[in-house]
PDB file of C-alpha atoms in Angstrom:
ATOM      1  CA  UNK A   1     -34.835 -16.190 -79.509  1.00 63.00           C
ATOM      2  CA  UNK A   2     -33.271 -12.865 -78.557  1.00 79.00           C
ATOM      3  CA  UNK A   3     -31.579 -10.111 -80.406  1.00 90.00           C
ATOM      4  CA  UNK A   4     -28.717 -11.804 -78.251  1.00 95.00           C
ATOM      5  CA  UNK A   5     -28.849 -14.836 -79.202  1.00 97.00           C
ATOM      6  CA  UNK A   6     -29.186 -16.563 -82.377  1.00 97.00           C
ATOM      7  CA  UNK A   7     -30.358 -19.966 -83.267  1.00 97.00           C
ATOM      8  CA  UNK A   8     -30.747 -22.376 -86.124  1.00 97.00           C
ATOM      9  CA  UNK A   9     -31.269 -26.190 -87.443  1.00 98.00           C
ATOM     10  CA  UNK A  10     -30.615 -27.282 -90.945  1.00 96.00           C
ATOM     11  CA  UNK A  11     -29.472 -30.661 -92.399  1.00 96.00           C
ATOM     12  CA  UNK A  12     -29.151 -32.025 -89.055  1.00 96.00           C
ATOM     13  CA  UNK A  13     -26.905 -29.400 -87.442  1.00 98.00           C
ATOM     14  CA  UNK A  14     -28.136 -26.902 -85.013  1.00 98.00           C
ATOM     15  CA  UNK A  15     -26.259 -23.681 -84.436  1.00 98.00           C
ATOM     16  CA  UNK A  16     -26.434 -21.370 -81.266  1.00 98.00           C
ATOM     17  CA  UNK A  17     -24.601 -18.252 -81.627  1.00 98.00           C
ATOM     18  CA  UNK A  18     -24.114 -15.415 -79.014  1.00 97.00           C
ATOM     19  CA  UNK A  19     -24.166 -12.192 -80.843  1.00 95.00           C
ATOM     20  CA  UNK A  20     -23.986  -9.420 -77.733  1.00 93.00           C
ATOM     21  CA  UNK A  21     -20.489  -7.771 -78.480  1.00 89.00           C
ATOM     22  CA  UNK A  22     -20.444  -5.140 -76.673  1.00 88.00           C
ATOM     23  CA  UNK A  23     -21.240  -6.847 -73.434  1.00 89.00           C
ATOM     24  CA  UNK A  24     -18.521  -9.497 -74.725  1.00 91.00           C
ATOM     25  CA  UNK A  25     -21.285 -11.727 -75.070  1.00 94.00           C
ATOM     26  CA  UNK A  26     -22.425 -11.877 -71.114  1.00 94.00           C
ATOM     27  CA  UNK A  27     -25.453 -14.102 -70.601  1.00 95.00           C
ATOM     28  CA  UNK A  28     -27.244 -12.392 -68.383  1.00 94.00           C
ATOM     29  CA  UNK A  29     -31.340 -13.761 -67.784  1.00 94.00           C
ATOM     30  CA  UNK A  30     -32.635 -13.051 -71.150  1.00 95.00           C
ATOM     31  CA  UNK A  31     -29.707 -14.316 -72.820  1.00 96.00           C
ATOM     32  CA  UNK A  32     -29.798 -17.826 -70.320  1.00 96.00           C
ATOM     33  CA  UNK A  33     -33.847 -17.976 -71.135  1.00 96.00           C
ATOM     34  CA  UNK A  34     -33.714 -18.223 -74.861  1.00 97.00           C
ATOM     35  CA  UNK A  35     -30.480 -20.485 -74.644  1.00 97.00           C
ATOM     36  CA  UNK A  36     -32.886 -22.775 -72.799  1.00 97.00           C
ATOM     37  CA  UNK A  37     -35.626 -22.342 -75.419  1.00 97.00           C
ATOM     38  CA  UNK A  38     -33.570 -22.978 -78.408  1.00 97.00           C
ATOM     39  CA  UNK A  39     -32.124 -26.078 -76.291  1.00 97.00           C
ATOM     40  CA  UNK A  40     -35.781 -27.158 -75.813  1.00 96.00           C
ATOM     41  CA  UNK A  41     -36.442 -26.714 -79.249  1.00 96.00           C
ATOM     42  CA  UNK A  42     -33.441 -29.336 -80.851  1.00 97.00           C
ATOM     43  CA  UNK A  43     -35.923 -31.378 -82.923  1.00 94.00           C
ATOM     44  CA  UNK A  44     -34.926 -35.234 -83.397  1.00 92.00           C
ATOM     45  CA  UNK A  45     -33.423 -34.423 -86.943  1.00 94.00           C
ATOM     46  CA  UNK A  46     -30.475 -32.655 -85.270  1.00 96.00           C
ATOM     47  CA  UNK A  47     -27.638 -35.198 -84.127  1.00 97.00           C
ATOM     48  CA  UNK A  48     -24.991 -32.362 -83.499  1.00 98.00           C
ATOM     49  CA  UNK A  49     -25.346 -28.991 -81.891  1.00 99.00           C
ATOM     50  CA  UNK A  50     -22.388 -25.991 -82.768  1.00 99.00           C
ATOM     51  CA  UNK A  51     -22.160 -23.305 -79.977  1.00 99.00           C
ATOM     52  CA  UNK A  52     -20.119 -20.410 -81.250  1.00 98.00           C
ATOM     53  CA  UNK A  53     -20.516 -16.157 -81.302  1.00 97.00           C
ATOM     54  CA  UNK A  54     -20.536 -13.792 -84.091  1.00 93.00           C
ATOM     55  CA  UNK A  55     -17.644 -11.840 -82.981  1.00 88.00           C
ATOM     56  CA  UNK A  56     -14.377 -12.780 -83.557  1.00 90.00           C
ATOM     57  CA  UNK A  57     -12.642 -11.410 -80.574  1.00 93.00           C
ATOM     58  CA  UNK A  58     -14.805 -13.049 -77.354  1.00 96.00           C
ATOM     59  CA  UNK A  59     -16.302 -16.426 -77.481  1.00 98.00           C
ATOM     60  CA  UNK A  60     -18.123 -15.514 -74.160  1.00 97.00           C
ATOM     61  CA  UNK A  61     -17.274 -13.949 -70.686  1.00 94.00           C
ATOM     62  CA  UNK A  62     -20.014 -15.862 -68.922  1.00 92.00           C
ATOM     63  CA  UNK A  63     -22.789 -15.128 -66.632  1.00 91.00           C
ATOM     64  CA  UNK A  64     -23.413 -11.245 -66.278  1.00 92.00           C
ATOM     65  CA  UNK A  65     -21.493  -9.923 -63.717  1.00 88.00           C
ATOM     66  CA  UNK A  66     -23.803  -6.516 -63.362  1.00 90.00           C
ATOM     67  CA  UNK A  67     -26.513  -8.975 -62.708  1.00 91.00           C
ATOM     68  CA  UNK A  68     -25.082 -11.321 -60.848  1.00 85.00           C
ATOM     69  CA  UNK A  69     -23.363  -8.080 -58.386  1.00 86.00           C
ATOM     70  CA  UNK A  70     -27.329  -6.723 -58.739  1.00 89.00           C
ATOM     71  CA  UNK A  71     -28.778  -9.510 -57.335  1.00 86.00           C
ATOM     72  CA  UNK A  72     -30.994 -10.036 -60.616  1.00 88.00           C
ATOM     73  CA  UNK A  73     -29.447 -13.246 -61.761  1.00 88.00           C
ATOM     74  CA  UNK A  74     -27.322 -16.159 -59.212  1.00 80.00           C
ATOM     75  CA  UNK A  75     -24.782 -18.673 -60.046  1.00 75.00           C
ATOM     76  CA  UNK A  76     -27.654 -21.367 -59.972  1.00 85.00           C
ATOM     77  CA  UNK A  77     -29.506 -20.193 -62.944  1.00 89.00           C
ATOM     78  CA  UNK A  78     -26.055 -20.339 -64.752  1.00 92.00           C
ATOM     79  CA  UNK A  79     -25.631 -23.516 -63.931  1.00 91.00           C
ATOM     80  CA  UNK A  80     -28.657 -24.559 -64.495  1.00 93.00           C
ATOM     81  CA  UNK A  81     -28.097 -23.459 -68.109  1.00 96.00           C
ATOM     82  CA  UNK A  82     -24.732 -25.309 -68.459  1.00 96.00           C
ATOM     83  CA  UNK A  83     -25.933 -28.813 -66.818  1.00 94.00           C
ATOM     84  CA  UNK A  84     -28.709 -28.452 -69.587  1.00 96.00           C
ATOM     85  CA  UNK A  85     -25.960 -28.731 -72.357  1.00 97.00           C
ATOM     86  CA  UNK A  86     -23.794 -30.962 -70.739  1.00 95.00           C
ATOM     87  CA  UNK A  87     -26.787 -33.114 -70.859  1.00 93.00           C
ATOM     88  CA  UNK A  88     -27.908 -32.996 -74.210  1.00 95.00           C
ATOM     89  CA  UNK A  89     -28.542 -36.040 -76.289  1.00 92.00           C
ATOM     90  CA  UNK A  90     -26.576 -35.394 -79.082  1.00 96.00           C
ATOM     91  CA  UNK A  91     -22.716 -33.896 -79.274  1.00 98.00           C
ATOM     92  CA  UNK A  92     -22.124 -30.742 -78.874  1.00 98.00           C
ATOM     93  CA  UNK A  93     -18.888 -28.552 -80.359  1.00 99.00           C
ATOM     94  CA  UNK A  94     -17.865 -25.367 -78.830  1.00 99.00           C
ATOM     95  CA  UNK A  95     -15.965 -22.927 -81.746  1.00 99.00           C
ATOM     96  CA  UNK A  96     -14.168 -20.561 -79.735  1.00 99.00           C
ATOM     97  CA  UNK A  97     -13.877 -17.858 -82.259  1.00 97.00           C
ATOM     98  CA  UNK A  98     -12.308 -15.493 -79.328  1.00 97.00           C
ATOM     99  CA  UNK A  99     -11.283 -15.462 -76.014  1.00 98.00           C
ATOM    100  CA  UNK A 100     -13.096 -17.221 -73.248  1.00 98.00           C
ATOM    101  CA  UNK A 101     -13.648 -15.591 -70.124  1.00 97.00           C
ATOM    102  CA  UNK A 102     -15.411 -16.592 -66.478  1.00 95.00           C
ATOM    103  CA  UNK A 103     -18.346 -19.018 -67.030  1.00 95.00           C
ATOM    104  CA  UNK A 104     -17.407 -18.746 -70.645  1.00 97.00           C
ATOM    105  CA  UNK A 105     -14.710 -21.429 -69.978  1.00 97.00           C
ATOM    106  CA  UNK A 106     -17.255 -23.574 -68.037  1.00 96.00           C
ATOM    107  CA  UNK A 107     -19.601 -23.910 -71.067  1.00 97.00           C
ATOM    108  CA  UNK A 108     -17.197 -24.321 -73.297  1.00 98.00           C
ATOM    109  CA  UNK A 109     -16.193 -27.139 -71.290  1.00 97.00           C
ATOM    110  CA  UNK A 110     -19.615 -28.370 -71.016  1.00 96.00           C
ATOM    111  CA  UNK A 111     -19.517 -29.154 -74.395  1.00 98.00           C
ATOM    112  CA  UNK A 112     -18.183 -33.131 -75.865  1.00 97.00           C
ATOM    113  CA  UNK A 113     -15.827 -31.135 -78.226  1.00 98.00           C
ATOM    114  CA  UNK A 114     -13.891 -27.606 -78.635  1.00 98.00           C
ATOM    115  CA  UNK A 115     -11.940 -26.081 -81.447  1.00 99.00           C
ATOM    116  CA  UNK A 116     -10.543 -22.727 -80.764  1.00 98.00           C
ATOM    117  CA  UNK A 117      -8.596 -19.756 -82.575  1.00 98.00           C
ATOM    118  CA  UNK A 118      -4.951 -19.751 -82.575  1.00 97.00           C
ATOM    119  CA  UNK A 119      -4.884 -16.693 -81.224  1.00 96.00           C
ATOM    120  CA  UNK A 120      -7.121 -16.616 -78.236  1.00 98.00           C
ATOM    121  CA  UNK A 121      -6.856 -17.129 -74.050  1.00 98.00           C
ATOM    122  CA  UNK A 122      -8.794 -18.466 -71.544  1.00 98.00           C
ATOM    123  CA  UNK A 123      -9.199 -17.016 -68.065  1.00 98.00           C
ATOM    124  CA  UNK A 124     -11.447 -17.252 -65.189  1.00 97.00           C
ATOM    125  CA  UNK A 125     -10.867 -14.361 -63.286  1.00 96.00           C
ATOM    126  CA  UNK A 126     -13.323 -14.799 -60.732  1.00 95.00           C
ATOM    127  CA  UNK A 127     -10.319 -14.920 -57.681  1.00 97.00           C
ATOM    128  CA  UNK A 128      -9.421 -11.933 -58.611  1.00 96.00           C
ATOM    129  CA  UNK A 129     -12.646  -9.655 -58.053  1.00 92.00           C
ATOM    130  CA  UNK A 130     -12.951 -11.191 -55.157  1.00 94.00           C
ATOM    131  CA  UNK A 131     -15.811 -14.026 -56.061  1.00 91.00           C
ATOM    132  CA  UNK A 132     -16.125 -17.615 -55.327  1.00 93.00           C
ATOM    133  CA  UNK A 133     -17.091 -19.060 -58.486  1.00 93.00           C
ATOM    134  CA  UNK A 134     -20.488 -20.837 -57.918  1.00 90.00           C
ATOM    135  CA  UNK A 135     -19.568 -24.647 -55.980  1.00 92.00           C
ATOM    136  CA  UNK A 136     -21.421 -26.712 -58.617  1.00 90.00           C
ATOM    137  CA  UNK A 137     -18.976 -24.717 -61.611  1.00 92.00           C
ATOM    138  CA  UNK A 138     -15.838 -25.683 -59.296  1.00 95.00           C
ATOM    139  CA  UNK A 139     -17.225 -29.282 -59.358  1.00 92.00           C
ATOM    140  CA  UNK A 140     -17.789 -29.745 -63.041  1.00 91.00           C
ATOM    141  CA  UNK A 141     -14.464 -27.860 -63.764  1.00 94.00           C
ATOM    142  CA  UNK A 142     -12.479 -30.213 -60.933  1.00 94.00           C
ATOM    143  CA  UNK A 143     -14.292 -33.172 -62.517  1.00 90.00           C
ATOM    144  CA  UNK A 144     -13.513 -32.356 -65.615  1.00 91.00           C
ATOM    145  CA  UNK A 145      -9.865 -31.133 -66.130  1.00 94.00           C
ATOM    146  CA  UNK A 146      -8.346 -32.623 -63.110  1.00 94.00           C
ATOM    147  CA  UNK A 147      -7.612 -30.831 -59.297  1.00 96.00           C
ATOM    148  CA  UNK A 148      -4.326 -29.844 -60.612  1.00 98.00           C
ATOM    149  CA  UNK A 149      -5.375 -27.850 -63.833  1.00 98.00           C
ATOM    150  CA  UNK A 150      -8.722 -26.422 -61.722  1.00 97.00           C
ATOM    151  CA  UNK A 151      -6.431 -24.737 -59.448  1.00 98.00           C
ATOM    152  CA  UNK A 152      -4.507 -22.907 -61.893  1.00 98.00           C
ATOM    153  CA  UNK A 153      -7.657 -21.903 -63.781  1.00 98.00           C
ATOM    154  CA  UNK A 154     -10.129 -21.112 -60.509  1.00 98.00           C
ATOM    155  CA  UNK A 155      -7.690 -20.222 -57.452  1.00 98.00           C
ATOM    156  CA  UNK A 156      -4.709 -18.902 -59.238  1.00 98.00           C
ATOM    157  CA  UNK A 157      -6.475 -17.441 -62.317  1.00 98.00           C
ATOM    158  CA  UNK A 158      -4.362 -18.237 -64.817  1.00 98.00           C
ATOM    159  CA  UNK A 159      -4.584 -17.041 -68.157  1.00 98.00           C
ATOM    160  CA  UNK A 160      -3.790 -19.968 -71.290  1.00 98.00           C
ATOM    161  CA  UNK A 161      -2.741 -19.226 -74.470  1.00 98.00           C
ATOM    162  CA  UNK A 162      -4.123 -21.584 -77.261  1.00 98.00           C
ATOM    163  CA  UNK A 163      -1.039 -23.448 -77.531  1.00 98.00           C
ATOM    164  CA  UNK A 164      -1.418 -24.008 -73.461  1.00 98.00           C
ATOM    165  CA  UNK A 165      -5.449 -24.975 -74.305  1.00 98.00           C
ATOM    166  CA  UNK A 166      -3.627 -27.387 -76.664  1.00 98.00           C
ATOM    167  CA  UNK A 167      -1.460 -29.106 -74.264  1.00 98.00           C
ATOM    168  CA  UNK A 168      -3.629 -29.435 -71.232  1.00 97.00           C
ATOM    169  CA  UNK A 169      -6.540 -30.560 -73.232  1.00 96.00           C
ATOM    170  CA  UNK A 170      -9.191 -27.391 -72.659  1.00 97.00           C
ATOM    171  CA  UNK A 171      -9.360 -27.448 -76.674  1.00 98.00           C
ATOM    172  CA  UNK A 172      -9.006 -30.398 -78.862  1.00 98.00           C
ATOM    173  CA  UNK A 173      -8.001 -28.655 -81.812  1.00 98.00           C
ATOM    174  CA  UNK A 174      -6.536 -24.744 -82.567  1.00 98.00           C
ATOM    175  CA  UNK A 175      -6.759 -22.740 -86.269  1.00 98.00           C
ATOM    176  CA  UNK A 176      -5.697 -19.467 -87.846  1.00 97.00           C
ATOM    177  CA  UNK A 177      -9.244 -17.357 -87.643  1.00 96.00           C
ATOM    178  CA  UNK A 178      -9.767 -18.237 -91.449  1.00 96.00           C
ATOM    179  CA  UNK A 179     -10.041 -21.684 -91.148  1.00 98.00           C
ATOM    180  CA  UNK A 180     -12.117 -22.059 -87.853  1.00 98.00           C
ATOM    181  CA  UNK A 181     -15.556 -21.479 -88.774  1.00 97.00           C
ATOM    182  CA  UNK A 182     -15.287 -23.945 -91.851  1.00 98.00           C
ATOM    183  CA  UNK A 183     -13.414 -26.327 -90.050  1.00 98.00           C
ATOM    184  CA  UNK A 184     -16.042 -27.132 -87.180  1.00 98.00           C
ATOM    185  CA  UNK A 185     -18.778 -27.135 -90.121  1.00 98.00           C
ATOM    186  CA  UNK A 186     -16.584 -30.033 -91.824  1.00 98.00           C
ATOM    187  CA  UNK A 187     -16.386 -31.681 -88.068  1.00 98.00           C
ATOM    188  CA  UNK A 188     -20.174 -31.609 -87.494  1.00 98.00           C
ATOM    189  CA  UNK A 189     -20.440 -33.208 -91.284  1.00 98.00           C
ATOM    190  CA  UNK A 190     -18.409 -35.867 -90.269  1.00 97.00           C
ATOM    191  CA  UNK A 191     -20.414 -36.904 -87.212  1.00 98.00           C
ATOM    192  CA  UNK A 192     -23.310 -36.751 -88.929  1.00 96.00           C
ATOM    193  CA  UNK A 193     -22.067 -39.895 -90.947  1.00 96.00           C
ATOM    194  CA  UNK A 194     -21.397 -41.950 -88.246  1.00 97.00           C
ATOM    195  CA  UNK A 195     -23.741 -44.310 -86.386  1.00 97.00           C
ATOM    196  CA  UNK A 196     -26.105 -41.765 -84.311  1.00 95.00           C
ATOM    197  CA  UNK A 197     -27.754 -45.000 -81.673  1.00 96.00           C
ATOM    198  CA  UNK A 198     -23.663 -45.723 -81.460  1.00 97.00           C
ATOM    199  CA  UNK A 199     -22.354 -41.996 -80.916  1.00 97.00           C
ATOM    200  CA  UNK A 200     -25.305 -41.498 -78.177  1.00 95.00           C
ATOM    201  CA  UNK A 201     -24.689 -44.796 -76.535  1.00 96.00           C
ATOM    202  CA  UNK A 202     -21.130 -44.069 -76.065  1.00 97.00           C
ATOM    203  CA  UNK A 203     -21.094 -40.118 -75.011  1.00 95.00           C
ATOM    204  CA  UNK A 204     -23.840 -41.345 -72.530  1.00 94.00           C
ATOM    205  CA  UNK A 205     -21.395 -43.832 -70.930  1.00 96.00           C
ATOM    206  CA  UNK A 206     -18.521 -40.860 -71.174  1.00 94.00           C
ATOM    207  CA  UNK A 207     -21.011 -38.897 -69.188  1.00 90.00           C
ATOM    208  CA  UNK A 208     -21.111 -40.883 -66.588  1.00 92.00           C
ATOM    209  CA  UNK A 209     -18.031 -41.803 -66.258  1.00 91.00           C
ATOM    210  CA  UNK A 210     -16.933 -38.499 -66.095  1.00 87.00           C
ATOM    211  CA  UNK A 211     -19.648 -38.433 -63.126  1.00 84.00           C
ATOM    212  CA  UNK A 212     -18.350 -40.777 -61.270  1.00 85.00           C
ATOM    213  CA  UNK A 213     -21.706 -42.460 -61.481  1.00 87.00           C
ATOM    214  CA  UNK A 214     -21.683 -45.277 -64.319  1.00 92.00           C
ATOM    215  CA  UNK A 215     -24.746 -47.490 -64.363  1.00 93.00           C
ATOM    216  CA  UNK A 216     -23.732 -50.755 -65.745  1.00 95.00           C
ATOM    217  CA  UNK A 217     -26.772 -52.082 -66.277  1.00 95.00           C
ATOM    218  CA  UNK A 218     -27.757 -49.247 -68.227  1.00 94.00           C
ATOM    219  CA  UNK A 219     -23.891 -49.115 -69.814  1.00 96.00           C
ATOM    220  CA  UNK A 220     -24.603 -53.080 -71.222  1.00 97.00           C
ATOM    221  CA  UNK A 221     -27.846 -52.371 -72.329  1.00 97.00           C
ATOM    222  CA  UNK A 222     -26.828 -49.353 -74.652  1.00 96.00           C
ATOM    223  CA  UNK A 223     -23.858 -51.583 -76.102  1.00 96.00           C
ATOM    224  CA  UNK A 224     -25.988 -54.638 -76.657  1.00 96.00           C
ATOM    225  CA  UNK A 225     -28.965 -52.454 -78.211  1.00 96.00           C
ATOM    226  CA  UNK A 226     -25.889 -51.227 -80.665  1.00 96.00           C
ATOM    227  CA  UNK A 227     -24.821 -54.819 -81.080  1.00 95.00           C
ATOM    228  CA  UNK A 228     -28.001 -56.115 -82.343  1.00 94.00           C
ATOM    229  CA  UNK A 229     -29.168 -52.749 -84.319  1.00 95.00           C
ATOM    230  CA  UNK A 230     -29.887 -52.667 -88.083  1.00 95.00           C
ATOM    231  CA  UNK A 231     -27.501 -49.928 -88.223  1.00 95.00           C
ATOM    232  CA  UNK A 232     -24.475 -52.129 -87.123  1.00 94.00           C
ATOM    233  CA  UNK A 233     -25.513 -54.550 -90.118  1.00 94.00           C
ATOM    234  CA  UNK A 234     -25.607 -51.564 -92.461  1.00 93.00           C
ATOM    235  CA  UNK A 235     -22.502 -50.417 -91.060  1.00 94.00           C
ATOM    236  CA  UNK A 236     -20.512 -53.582 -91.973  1.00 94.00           C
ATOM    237  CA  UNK A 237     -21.783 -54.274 -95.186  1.00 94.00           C
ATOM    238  CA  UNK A 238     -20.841 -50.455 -96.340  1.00 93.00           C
ATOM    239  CA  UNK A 239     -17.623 -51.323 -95.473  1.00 93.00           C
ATOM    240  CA  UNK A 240     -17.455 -54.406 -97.315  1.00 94.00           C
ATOM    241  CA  UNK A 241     -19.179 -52.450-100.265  1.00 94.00           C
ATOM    242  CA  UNK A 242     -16.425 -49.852-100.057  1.00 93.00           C
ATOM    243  CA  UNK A 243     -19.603 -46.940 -99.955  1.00 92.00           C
ATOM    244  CA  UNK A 244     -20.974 -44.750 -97.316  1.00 93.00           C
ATOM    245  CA  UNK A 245     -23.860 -46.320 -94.635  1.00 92.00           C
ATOM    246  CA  UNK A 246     -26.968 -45.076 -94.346  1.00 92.00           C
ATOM    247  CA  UNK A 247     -27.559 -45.538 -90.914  1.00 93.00           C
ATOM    248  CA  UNK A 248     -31.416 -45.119 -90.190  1.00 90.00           C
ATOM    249  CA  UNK A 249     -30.865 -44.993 -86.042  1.00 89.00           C
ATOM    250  CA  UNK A 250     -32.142 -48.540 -85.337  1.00 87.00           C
TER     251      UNK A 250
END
């Protein structure tokens, strides 16, 4: 890793953490690079990934604008960066321990899940230095929340509250700052006890939906391969059994 950037994998969960404060936790190349690594890295033991920062007042502010102004770092290697997460096999929860600024917002939303402080905003400000944030960013963000809500984030750069990350669905869940940390921990636990070939099958068909780009075929085939799996057997007998499965992903 970096002294930037932080990563671990125990007991099935894999943390990332960005731990650059006083840049406000900018990704600039280095940063992006071992992101990448540690994403490369994921071994097939981890079923849920936590992306979070060690500083409890900025989640992240995105790609580094010094670099990016420099000419030492582009939009594409960004994005390149966030498609890679938005991809990943397993689900991934963003714990917005502070506020979330520029591309910041973007991989936060690249991620299946996001709890967030009570306390915190959101705001990409890019409209009002005077940038265009990068096309393929305006396309995930305009895919994602909606052409309505991407205006007020991209064009008018609003800035949300938490309560207003609540209502419009940029967060799925907001906590006082003692609770947050512990709370996403329990979350992670809890996914780890359900059916991994099921939770896969089912954010893959998410994922494309979401794309605009659902392959039926491929859609049935992940739904009958759940159908006919030993862990659907073991599921339904632990619930007759009144005791936890112990799904084996197969």
């Amino acid at each position: 890793m970096s002294d930037t950037i932080s990563f671990r994998q125990q007991d099935g969960i894999a943390t990332l953490s960005f731990d650059n404060p006083e840049r406000r936790n900018a990704l600039g190349s280095v940063e992006l690079e071992a992101i990448e690594k540690a994403l490369g890295a994921l071994d097939d033991a981890t079923r849920v990934l936590l992306i979070t920062s060690s500083d409890d007042r900025v989640f992240c502010a995105g790609a580094d604008l010094n670099q990016i102004l420099d000419g030492s770092l582009d939009g594409d290697r960004f994005q390149s960066v966030t498609n890679q997460i938005a991809g990943l096999s397993v689900p991934t929860i963003a714990v917005l321990t502070g506020n979330v600024f520029g591309g910041g917002a973007e991989l936060a939303l690249s991620c299946d899940f996001r709890l967030g402080r009570e306390d915190i905003v959101m705001r990409i400000p890019a409209a009002a230095i005077g940038l265009c944030y990068p096309v393929a960013g305006i396309e995930r963000l305009t895919s994602r929340l909606g052409v309505s809500l991407a205006r007020r984030l991209l064009v008018a750069a609003e800035t949300f509250s938490a309560d207003d990350m609540l209502t419009l669905g940029l967060v799925d869940r907001i906590l006082p700052a003692a609770q947050l940390r512990a709370e996403a921990a329990l979350y992670a636990e809890s996914l780890l006890r359900l059916a991994p070939m099921a939770v896969t099958s089912m954010l893959t068909i998410i994922r494309q939906l979401e794309e605009g780009a659902l392959d039926r075929k491929t859609a049935a085939g992940l739904a009958n391969a759940c159908s006919e799996s030993q862990d659907v057997q073991e599921g339904i007998l632990a619930q007759r059994e009144k005791r936890a499965a112990n799904f084996k992903n197969r």
